Short mmCIF file of C-alpha atoms in Angstrom, two decimals:
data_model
loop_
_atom_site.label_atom_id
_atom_site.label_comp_id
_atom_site.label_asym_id
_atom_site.label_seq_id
_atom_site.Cartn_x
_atom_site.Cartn_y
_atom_site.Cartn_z
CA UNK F 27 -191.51 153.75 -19.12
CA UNK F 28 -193.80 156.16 -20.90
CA UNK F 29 -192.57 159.02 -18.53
CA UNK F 30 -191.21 162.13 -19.91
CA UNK F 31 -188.40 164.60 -19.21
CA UNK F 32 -188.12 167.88 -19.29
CA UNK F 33 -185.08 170.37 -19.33
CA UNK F 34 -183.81 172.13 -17.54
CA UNK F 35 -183.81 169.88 -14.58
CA UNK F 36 -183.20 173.60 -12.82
CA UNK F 37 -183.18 177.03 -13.64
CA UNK F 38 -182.13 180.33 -11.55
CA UNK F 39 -183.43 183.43 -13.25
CA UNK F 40 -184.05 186.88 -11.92
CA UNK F 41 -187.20 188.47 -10.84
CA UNK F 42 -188.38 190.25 -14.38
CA UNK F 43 -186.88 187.79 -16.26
CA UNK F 44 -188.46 184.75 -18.63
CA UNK F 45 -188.22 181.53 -17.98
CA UNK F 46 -188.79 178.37 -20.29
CA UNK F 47 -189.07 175.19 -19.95
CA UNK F 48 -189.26 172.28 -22.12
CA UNK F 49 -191.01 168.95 -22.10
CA UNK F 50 -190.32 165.78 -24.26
CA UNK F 51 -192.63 162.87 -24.80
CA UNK F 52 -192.74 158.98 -26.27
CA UNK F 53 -195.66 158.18 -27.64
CA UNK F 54 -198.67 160.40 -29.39
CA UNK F 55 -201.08 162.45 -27.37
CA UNK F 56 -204.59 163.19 -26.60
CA UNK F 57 -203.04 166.72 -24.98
CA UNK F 58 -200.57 167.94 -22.65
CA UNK F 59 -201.04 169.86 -19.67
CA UNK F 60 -198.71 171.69 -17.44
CA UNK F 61 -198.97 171.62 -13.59
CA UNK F 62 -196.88 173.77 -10.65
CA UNK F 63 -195.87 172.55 -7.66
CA UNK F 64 -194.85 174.23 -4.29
CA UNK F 65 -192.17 172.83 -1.98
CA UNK F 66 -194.06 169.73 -0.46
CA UNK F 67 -197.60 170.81 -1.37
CA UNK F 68 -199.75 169.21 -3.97
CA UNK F 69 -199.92 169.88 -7.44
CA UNK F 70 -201.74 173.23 -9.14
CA UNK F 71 -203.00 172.57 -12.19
CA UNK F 72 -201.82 175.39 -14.94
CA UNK F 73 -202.66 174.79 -18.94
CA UNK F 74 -204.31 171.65 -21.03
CA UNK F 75 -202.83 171.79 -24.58
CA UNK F 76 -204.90 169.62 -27.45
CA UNK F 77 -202.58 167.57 -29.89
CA UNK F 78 -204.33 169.52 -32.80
CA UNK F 79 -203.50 173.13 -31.22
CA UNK F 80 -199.96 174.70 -31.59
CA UNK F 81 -199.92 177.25 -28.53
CA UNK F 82 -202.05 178.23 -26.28
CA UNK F 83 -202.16 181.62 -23.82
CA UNK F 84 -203.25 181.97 -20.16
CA UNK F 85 -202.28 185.53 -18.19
CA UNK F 86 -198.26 184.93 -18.09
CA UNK F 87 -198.08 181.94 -19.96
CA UNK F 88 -197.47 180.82 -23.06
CA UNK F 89 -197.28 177.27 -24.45
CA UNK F 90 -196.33 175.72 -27.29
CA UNK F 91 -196.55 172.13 -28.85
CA UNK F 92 -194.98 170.60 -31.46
CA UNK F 93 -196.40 167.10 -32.61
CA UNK F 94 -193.71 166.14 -34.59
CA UNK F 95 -190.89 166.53 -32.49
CA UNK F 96 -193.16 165.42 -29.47
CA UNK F 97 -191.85 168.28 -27.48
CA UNK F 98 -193.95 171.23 -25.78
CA UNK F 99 -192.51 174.43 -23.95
CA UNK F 100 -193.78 176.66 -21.39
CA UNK F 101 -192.80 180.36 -21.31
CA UNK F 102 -193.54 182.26 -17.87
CA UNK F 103 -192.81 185.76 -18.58
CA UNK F 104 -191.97 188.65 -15.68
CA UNK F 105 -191.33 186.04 -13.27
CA UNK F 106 -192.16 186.46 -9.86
CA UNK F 107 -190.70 185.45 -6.88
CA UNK F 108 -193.99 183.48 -6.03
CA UNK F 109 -193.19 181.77 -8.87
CA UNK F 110 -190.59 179.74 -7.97
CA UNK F 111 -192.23 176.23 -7.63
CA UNK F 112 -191.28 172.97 -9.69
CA UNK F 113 -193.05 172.47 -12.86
CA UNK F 114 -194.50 169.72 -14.10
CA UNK F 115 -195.82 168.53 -18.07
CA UNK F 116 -198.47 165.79 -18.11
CA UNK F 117 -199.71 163.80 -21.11
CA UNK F 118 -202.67 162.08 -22.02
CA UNK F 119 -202.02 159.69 -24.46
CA UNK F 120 -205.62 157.45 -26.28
CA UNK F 121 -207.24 154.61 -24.99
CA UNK F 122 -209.91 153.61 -22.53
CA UNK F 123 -208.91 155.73 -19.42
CA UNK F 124 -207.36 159.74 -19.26
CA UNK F 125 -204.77 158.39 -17.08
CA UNK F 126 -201.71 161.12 -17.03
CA UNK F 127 -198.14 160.37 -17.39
CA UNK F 128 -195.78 163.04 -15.99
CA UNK F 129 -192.40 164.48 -16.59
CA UNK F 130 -189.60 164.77 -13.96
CA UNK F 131 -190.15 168.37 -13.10
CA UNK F 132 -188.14 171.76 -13.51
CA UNK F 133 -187.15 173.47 -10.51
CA UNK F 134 -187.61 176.95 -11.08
CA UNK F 135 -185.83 179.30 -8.28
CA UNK F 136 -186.85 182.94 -9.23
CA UNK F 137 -184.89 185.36 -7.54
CA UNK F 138 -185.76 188.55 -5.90
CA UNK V 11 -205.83 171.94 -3.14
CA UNK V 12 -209.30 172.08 -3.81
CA UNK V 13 -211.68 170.02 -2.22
CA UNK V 14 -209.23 167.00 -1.73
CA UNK V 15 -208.34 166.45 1.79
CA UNK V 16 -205.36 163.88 2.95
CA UNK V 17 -204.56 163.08 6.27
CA UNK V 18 -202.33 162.82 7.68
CA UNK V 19 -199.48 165.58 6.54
CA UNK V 20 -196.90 163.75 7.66
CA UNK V 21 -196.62 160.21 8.97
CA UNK V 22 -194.40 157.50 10.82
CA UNK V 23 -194.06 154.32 10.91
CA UNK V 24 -191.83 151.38 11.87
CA UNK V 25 -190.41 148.99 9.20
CA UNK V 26 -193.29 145.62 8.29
CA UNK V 27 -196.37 147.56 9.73
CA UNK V 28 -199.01 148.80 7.61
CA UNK V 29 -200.51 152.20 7.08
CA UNK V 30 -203.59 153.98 5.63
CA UNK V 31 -203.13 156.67 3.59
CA UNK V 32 -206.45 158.93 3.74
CA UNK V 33 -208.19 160.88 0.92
CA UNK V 34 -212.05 162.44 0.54
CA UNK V 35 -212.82 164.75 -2.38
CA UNK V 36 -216.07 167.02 -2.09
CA UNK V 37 -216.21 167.79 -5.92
CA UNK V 38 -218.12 164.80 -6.64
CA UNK V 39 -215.09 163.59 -9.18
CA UNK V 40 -216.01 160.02 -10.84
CA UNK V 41 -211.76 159.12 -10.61
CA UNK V 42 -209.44 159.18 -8.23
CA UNK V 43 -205.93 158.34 -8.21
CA UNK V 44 -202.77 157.81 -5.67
CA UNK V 45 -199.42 159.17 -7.08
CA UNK V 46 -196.22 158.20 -5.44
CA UNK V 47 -193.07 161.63 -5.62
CA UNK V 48 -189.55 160.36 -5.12
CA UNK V 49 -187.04 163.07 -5.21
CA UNK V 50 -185.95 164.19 -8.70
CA UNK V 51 -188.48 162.04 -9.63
CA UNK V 52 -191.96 162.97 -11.13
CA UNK V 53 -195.16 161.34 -10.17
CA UNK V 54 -195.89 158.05 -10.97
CA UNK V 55 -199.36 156.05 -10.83
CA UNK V 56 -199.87 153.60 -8.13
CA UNK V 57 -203.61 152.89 -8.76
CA UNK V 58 -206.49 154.66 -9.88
CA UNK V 59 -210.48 153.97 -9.80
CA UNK V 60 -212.99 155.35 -12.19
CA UNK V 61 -215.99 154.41 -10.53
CA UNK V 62 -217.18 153.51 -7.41
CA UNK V 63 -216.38 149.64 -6.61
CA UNK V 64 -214.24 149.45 -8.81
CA UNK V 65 -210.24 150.26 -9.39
CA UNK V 66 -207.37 149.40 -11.19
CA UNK V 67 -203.31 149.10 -11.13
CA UNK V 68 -201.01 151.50 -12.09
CA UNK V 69 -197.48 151.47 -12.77
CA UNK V 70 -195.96 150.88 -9.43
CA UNK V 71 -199.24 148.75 -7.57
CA UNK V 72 -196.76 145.78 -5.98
CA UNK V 73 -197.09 146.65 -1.94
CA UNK V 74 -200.23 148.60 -2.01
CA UNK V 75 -203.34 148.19 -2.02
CA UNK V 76 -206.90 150.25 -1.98
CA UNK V 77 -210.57 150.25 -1.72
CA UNK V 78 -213.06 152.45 -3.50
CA UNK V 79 -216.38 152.16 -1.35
CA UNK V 80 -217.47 155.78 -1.55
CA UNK V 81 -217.59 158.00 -3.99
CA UNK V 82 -215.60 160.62 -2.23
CA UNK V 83 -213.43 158.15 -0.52
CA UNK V 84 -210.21 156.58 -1.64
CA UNK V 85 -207.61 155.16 1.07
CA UNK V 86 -204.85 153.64 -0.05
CA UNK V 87 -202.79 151.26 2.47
CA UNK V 88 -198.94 150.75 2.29
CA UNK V 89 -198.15 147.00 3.24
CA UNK V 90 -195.00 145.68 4.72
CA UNK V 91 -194.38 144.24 1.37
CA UNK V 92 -193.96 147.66 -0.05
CA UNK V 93 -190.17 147.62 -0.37
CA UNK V 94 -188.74 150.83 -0.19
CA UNK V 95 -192.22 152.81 0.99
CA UNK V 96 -190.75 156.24 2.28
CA UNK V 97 -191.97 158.53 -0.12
CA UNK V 98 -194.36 161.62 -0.95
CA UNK V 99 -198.00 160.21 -1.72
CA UNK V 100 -200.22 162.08 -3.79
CA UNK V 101 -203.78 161.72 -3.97
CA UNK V 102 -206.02 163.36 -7.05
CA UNK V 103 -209.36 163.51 -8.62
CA UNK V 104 -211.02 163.86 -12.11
CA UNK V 105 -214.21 164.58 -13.50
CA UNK V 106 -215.24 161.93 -16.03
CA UNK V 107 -215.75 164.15 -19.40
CA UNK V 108 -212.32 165.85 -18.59
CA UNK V 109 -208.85 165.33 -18.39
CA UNK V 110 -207.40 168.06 -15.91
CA UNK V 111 -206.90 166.28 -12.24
CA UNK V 112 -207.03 168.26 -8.63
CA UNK V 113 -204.54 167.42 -6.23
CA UNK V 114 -204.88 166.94 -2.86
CA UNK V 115 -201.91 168.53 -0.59
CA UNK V 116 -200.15 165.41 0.16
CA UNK V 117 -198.95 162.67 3.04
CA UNK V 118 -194.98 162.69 3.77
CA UNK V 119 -194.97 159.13 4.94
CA UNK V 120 -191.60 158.40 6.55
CA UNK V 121 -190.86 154.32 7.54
CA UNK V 122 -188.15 153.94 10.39
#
């Protein structure tokens, strides 16, 4: 399987507080993107990343990609409460079709 | 969610029947795609369609199977051969010259 995995699996933080996430990969990309998902909605999507771009900044986010290690991370800072939602990385590797294969999620619990 | 509908939210059904999974998009997307969610698990591809009349497998296509005679329609039906079809089905769209997908909200399908 081409999936990826990300770490933590869960994290508790504070409301304030930064929370990062990481996301590990097989196989070179095309780009990586980061989606957010609430409990038992669909997914939101976030943040595309190129391969030839190192980080990348949208309000409070930050990510970062690192080719060689195949690993990217994404930093929320001042988390929210809204923010708790799972998190999701998503790569698109070459070929014919821009199909994406997706990490196993961090559970992000910010609390109040 | 977008403009991706799925109906229904949630959704029973006894053990051997079949069921349609619904899903319209009013973006006038070129792809579509059906994503099964397991718990702890991330999303993974059960088939996708980049053009009208035409669609291919994904990772996980044994016990499914879908049409693609609309643009902005893509059903997907769980057979009885499905083994283990409980699960949280995603549907999604993409616009051809990008790679960023919208999500519709989701069908809990539940088999008794």
């Amino acid at each position: 399987s081409q999936q990826g995995e990300e770490d933590p699996q869960a994290l508790s933080i504070q409301e304030g507080e930064n929370a990062t996430m990481n996301c590990s990969y097989k196989t070179s990309i095309n780009n990586l993107q980061w989606y957010r998902q609430n409990s038992g909605r669909g997914l939101v999507h976030l943040i595309l990343i190129r391969s030839n771009e190192r980080e990348k900044h949208s309000g409070r986010l930050r990510v970062t990609l690192d080719t060689s290690k195949k690993s990217s991370s994404l930093l929320i800072t001042a988390s929210r409460a809204a923010d708790t939602a799972s998190y999701f990385c998503a790569t698109v590797h070459g070929g014919a079709t821009n199909k994406l294969i997706f990490g196993t999620g961090t559970l992000l619990a910010v609390q109040p | 969610d977008g403009g991706i509908t799925q109906s229904p939210k949630y959704l029973f059904r006894k053990e051997g029947q079949n069921v349609t999974l619904s899903c319209e998009q009013n973006l006038n997307h070129d792809a579509m795609y059906w994503y099964r969610q397991d718990p702890g698990q991330g999303l993974r591809l059960i088939y996708y369609s980049q053009i009208v009349n035409d669609f291919q497998k994904g990772d996980i296509a044994e016990g499914y199977s879908v049409s693609r005679e609309k643009k902005e329609s893509f059903p997907l039906t769980v057979t009885s051969a499905q083994k283990n079809p409980t699960a949280f089905y995603l549907c999604a769209s993409q616009q051809g010259n990008t790679d960023t997908q919208y999500f519709g909200p989701g069908t809990r399908l539940t088999v008794l």
